[in-house]
Short mmCIF file of C-alpha atoms and ligand atoms in Angstrom, two decimals:
data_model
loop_
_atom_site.label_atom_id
_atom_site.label_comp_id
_atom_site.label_asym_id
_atom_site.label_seq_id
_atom_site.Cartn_x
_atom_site.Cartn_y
_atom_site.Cartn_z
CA UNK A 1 30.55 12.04 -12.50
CA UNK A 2 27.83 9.58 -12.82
CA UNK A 3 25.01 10.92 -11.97
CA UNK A 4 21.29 9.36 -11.12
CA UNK A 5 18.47 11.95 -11.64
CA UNK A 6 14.67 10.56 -10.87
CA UNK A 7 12.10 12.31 -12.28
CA UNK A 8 14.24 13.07 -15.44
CA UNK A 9 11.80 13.00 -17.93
CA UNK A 10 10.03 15.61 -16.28
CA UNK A 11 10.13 19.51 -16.88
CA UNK A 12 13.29 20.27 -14.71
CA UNK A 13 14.50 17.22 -14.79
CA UNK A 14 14.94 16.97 -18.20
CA UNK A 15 16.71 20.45 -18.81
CA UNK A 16 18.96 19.43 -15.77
CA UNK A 17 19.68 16.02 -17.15
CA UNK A 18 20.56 17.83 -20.57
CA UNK A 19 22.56 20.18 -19.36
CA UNK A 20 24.74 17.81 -16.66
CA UNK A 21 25.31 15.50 -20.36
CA UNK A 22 26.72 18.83 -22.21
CA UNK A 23 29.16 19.16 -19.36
CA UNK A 24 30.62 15.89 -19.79
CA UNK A 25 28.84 13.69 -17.20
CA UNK A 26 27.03 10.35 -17.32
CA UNK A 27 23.59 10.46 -16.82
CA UNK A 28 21.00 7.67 -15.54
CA UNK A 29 17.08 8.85 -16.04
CA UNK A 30 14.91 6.96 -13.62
CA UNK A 31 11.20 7.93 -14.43
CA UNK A 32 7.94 6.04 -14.32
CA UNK A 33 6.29 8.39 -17.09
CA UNK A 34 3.70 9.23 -14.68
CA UNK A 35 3.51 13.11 -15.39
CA UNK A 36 7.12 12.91 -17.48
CA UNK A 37 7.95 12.05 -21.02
CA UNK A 38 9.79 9.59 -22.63
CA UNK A 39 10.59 12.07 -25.31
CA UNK A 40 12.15 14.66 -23.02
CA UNK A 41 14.83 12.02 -22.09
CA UNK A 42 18.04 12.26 -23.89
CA UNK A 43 19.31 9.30 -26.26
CA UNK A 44 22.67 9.81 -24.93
CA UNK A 45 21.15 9.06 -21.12
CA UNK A 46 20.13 4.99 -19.83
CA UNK A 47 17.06 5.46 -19.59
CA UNK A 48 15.52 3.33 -16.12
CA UNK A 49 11.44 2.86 -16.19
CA UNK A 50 10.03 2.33 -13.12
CA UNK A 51 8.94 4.01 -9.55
CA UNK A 52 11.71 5.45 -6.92
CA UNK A 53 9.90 3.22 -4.36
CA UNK A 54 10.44 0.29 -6.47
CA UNK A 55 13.13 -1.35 -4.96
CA UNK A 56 14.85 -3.86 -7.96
CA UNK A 57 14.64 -0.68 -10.25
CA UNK A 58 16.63 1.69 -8.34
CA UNK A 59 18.61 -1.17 -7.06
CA UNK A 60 19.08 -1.28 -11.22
CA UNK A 61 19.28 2.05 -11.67
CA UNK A 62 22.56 2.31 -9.13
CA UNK A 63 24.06 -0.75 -9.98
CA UNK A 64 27.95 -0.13 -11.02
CA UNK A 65 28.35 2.97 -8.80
CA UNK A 66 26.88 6.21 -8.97
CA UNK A 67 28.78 8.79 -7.79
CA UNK A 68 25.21 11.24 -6.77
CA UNK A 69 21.58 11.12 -7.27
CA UNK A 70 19.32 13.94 -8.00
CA UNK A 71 15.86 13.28 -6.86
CA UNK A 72 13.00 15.35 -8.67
CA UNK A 73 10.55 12.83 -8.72
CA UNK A 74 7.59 14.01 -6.99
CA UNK A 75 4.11 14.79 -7.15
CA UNK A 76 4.27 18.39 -7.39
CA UNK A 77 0.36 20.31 -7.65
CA UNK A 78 -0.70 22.38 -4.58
CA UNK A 79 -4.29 22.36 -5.26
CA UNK A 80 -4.41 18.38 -5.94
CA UNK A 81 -2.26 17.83 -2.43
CA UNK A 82 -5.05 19.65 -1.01
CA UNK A 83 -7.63 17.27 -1.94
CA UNK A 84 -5.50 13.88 -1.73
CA UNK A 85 -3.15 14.96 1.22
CA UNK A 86 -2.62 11.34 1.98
CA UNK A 87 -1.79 10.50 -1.24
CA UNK A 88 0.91 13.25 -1.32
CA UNK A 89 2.38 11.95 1.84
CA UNK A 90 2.54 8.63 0.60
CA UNK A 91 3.95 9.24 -2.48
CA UNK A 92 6.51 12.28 -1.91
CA UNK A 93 7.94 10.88 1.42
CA UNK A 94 7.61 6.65 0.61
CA UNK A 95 9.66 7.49 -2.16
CA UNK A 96 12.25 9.59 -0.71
CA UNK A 97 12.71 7.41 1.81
CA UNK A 98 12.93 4.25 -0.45
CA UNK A 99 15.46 6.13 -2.49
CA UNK A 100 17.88 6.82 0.71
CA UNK A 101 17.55 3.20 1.87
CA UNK A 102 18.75 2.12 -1.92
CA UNK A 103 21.60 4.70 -1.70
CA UNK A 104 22.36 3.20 1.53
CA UNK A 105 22.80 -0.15 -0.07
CA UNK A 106 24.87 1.57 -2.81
CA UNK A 107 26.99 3.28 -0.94
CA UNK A 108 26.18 6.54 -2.44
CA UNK A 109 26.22 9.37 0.10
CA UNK A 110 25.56 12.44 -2.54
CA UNK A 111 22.21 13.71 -3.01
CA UNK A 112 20.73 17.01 -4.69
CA UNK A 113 17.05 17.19 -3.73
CA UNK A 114 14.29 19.63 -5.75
CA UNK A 115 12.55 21.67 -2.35
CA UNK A 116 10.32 24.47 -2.91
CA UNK A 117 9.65 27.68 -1.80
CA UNK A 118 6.50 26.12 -0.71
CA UNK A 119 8.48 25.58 2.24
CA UNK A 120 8.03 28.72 3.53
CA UNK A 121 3.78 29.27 3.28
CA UNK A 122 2.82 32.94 3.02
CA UNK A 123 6.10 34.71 5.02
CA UNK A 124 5.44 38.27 4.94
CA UNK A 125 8.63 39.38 4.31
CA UNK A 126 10.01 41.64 1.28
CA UNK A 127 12.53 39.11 0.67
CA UNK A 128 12.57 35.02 1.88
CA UNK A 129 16.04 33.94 3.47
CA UNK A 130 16.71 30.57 4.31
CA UNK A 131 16.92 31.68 8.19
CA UNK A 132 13.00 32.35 7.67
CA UNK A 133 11.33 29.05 9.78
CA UNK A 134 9.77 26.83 7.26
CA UNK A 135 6.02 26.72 7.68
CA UNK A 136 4.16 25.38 4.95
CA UNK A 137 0.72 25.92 4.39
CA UNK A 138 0.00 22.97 2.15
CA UNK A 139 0.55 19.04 2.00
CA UNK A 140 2.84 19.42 -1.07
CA UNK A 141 5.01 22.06 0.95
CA UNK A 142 4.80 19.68 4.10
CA UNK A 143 6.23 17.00 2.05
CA UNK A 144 8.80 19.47 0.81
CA UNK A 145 9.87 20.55 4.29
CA UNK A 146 10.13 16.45 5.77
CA UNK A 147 12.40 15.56 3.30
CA UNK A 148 14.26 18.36 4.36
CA UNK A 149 14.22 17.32 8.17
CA UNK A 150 14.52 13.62 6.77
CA UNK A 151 17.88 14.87 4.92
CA UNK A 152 19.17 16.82 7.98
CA UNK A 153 19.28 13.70 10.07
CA UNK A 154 20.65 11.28 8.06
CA UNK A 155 23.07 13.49 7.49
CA UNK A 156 23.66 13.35 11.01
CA UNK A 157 23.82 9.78 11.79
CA UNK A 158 24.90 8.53 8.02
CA UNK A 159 26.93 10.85 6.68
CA UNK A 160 24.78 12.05 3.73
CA UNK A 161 26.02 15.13 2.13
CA UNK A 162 23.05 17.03 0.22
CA UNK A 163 21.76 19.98 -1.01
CA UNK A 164 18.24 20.99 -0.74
CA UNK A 165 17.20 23.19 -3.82
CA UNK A 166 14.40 25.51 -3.00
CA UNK A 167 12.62 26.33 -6.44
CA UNK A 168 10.74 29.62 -6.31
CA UNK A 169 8.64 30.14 -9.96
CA UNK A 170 10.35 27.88 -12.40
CA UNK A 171 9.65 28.77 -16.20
CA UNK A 172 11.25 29.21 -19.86
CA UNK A 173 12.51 26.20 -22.02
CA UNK A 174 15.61 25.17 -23.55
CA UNK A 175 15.70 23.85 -27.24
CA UNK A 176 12.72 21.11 -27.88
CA UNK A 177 12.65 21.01 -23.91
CA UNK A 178 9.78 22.54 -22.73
CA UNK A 179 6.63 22.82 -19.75
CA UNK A 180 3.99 20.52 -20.41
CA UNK A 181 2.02 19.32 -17.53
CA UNK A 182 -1.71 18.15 -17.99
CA UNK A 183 -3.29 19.60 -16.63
CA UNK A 184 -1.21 22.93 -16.52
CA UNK A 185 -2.11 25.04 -13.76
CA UNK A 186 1.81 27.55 -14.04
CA UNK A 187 0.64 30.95 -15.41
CA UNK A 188 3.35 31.16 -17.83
CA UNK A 189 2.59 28.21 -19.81
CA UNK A 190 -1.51 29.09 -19.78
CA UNK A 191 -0.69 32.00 -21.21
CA UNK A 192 1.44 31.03 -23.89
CA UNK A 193 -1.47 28.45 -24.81
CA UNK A 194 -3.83 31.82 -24.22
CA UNK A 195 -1.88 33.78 -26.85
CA UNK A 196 -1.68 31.00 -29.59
CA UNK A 197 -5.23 30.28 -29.40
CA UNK A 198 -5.33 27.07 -27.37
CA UNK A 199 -6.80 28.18 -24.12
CA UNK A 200 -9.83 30.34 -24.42
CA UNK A 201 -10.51 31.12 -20.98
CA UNK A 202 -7.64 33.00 -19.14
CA UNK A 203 -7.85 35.26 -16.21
CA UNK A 204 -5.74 36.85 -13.63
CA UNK A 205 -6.10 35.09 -10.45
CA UNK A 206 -6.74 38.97 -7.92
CA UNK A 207 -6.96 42.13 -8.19
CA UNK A 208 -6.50 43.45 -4.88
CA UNK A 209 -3.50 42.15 -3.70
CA UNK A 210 -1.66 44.41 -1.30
CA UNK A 211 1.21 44.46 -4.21
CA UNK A 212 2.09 48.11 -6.46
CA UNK A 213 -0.28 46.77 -9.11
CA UNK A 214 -3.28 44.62 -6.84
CA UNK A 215 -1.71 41.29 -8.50
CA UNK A 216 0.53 38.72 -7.00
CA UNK A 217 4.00 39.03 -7.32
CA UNK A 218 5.84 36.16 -7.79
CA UNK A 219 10.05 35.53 -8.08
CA UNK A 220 10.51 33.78 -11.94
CA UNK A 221 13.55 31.77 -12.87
CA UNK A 222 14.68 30.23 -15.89
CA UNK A 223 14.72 26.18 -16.29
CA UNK A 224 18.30 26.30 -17.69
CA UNK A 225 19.61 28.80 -14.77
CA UNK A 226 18.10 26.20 -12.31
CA UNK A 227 20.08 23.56 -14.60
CA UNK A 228 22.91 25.03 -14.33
CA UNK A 229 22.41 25.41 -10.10
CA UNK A 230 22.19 21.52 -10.04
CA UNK A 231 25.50 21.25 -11.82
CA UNK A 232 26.64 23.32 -9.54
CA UNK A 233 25.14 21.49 -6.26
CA UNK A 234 27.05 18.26 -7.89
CA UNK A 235 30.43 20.05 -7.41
CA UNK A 236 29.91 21.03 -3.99
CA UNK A 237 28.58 18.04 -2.18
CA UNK A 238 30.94 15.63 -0.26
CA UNK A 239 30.95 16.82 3.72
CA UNK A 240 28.29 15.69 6.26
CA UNK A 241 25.16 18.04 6.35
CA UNK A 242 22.10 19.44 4.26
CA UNK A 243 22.80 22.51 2.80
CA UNK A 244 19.04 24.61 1.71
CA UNK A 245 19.35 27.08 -1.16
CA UNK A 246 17.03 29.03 -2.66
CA UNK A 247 16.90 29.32 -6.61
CA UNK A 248 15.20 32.25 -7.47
CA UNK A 249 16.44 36.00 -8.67
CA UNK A 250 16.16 38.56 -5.82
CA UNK A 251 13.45 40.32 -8.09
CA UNK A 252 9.88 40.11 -7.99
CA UNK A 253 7.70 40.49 -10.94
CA UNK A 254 3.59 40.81 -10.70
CA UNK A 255 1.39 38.83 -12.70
CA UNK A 256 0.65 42.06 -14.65
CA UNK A 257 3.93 42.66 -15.72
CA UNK A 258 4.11 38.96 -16.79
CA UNK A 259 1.01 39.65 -19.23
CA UNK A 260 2.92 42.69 -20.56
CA UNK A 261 6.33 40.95 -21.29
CA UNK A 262 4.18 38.24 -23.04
CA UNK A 263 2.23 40.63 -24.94
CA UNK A 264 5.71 42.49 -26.00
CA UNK A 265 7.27 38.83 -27.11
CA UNK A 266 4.05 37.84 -29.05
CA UNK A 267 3.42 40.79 -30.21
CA UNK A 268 -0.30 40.44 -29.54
CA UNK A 269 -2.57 42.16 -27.72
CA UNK A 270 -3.46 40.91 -24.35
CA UNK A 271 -6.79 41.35 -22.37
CA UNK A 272 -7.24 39.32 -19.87
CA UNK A 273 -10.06 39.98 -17.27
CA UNK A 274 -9.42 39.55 -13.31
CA UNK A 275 -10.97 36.72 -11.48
CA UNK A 276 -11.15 36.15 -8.42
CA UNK A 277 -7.74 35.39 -5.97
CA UNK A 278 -6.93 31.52 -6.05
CA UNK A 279 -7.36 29.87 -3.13
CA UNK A 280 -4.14 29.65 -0.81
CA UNK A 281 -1.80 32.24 -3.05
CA UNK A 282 0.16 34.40 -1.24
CA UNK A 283 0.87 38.05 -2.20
CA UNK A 284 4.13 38.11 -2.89
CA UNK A 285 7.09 35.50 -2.32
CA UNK A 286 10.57 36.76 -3.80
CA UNK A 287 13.63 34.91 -2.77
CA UNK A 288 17.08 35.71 -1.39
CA UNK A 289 19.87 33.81 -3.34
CA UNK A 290 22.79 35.35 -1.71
CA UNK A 291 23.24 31.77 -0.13
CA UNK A 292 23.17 29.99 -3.43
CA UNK A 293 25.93 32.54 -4.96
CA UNK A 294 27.71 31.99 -1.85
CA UNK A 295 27.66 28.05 -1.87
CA UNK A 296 27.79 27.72 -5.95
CA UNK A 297 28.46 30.75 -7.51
CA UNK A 298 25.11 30.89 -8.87
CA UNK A 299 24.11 34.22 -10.60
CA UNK A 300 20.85 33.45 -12.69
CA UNK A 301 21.91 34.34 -16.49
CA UNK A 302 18.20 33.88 -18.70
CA UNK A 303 16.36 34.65 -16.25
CA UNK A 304 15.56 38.57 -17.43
CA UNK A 305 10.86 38.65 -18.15
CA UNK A 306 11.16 38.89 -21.55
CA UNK A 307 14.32 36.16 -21.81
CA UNK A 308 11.92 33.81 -19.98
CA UNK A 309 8.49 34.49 -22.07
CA UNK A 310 10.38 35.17 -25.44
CA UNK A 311 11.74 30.84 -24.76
CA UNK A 312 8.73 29.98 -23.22
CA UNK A 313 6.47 31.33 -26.18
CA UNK A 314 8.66 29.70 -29.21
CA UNK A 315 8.26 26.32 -27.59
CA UNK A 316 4.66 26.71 -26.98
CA UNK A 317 4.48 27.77 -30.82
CA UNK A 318 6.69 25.23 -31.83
CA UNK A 319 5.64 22.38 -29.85
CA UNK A 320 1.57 23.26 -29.60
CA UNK A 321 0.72 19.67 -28.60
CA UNK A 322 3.25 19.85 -25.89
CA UNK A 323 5.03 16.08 -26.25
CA UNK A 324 2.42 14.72 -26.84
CA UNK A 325 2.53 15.16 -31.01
CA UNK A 326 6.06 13.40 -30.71
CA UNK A 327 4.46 10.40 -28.87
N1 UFG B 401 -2.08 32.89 -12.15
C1 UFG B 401 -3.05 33.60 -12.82
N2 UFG B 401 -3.73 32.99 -13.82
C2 UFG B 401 -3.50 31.68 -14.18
C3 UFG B 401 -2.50 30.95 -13.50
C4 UFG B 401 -1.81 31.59 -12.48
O1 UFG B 401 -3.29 34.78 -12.53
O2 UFG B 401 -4.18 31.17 -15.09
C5 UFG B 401 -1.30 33.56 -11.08
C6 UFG B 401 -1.37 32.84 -9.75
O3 UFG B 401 -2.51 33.21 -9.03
C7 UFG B 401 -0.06 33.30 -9.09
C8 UFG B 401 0.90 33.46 -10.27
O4 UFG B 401 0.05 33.56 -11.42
O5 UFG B 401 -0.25 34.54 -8.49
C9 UFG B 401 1.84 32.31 -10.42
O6 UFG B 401 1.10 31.10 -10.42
P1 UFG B 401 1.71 29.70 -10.79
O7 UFG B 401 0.59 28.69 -10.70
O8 UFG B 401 2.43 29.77 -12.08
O9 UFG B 401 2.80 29.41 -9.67
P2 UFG B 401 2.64 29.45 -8.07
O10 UFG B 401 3.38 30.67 -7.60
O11 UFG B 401 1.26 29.29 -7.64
O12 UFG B 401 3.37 28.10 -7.68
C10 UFG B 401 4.77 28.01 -7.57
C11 UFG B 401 5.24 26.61 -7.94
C12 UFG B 401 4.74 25.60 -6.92
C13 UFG B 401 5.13 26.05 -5.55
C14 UFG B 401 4.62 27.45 -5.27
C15 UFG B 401 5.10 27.94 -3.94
O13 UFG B 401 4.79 26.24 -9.21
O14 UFG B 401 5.31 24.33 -7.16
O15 UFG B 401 5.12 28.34 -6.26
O16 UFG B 401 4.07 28.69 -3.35
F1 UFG B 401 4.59 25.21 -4.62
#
C-alpha cells in the first residue's frame, strides 16, 4: 500500500512509519518538524515538510494516489492544552479537518487516526471499554474525542472508512528510534534521564492514591506493539464507519513498580522522593483491548515492564542528547 503518515517524524510516528517500510509498503512522511525530527524519518520514506493544514503540501503529499493516511500529527501535552486551550483547538481540529478536505480531493477514503485514552477523563472503572461514554477532562482529550465525532460522520455521509486508535501509556524504543520530546513531561523517559545523570530532580507525582501501593497506576505499551496495531488498522479499513480501539495491555502497572523495573534494568539504585499528585491525573486508567484483538488480532508482544524500560533505558544511554546530537 501507499501509505501517508503526518506527524512521522515524531515518536510514534516514526516507529510506525519504520515498521509499515519493513513490511513492504511505501511510505510518505508529512511533518513540519515542529516537535518531530528530521532524523527519525527513514531515507527509504519521501519525506514532505510542511503543516497538515497547509493545503499545496498535502495536496503534494497525496499527489499520485495514496491508498490511506495515518494522521499523528498533533499537539499532544495535557498540561500545555490547559493553558492554551484555544490554541489546541485550533491546531488539533483545523488540521484534521484540512487533512479530510485534501483526502476528499484525493479520493482517498482510508484513514487511521492516533486517539487517546484521554478520551475517557478519570472513568472509575477497573478496566476502560470502548462502550465507556467518552468524557474528557482536558482540551487535548476534547480535541481527541471531536475528531472522533468528526470521523463518525463523515463516515456517514462520505464514506470514510477509519480507525480511531486510542493510545493508553505509550513507551519503549525500537533501534536508534526513540522518545524525545522537549520538554519531556512521560515518566518513563524522565527517569531514564534520572538514572543516567541528566535530570537531577525526579519525584513521584502522589502518594495517596486509592491504588495497592498510594501511586497511580497507569496501562504501558510498547511503541513497536502500537506499530505493529497501525499495520494492522491498514489491513482492515475499507467499509463505511469509524471503528475506536484501544491500544493498551489489559494490565496495570503503578508508578512504583515502574521505578523498580527501572532500577532492576539499570541496575542502580533508585530513590526517588514523593511529591505532591499532578494536577488532573487520575488514579488508575487500564484499558480493555479485547476489541483491538477482535478487529486486528492485536496481542501486545514487548510490552512486558522490564521489556519496555530495558529498550527505553539503552536508547536513553545510547542516544543521551536525544536527536538532537545527530542534528
Ligand atoms: N509521573 C511521576 N513523575 C514524573 C512524571 C510522571 O510520578 O516525573 C507519573 C504521573 O503522575 C502519572 C504516571 O507517572 O501517574 C504517568 O505519567 P505520564 O506523564 O508518563 O503519562 P500520563 O498517564 O499522564 O499521560 C498519558 C499520555 C497522554 C494522555 C494521558 C491520558 O502520555 O498523552 O495518558 O490521560 F493524554
Amino acid at each position: 500500500m501507499r501509505v501517508l503518515v503526518t506527524g512521522g517524524a515524531g515518536y510514534i510516528g516514526s516507529v510506525t512509519s519504520a515498521e509499515l517500510l519493513r513490511r513492504g509498503h511505501d511510505v510518505r512522511v508529512l511533518d513540519d518538524l515542529s516537535t518531530g525530527h528530521r532524523e527519525a524519518v527513514a531515507a527509504e520514506a519521501a519525506f514532505f515538510e510542511g503543516r497538515v493544514q497547509d493545503r499545496e503540501v498535502v495536496d503534494a503529499a497525496l499527489e499520485g494516489g495514496v491508498d490511506a493516511v495515518i494522521h499523528f500529527a498533533s499537539l499532544s501535552l495535557v498540561g500545555d492544552s490547559v493553558r492554551q486551550p484555544r490554541h489546541y483547538f485550533h491546531e488539533n481540529l483545523g488540521s484534521a479537518l484540512s487533512l479530510l478536505s485534501a483526502m476528499d480531493r484525493a479520493r482517498v477514503r482510508r484513514l487511521v487516526f492516533s486517539s487517546s485514552a484521554a478520551v475517557y477523563g478519570q472513568p472509575e472503572v477497573e478496566v476502560i471499554d470502548e462502550d465507556l461514554p467518552l468524557a474528557p477532562v482536558n482540551p487535548y482529550g476534547h480535541t481527541k474525542a471531536m475528531i472522533e465525532t468528526i470521523l463518525q460522520e463523515e463516515a456517514r455521509a462520505r464514506g470514510l472508512s477509519a480507525v480511531a486508535l486510542r493510545y493508553f501509556n505509550a513507551c519503549g524504543a525500537d533501534g536508534r528510534l526513540g522518545e524525545d520530546h522537549s520538554p519531556e513531561t512521560h515518566l518513563i523517559p524522565r527517569l531514564c534521564q534520572h538514572l543516567l545523570g541528566r535530570l537531577e530532580d525526579f519525584e513521584v507525582f502522589g502518594s495517596d492514591y486509592p491504588t495497592a501501593d498510594g501511586s497511580a497506576v497507569r496501562d504501558y505499551v510498547h511503541v513497536k506493539d502500537l506499530a505493529a496495531a497501525h499495520a494492522a488498522a491498514l489491513e482492515v479499513l475499507g467499509d463505511p464507519g469509524l471503528v475506536a480501539l484501544n491500544l493498551g495491555t489489559g494490565r496495570g502497572a503503578s508508578v512504583l513498580e515502574v521505578l523498580r523495573a527501572a532500577a532492576e534494568v539499570s541496575g542502580t539504585e533508585l530513590r526517588a522522593p514523593a511529591g505532591p499528585r499532578r494536577p488532573g491525573d487520575p488514579p488508575r486508567l487500564v484499558a480493555s483491548r479485547a476489541r483491538a484483538e477482535a478487529h486486528l488480532g492485536w496481542v501486545p508482544r514487548h510490552s512486558e515492564l522490564v521489556t519496555i524500560l530495558r529498550d527505553a533505558f539503552r536508547w536513553h544511554r545510547e542516544y543521551p542528547e536525544g536527536y538532537g546530537a545527530a542534528s
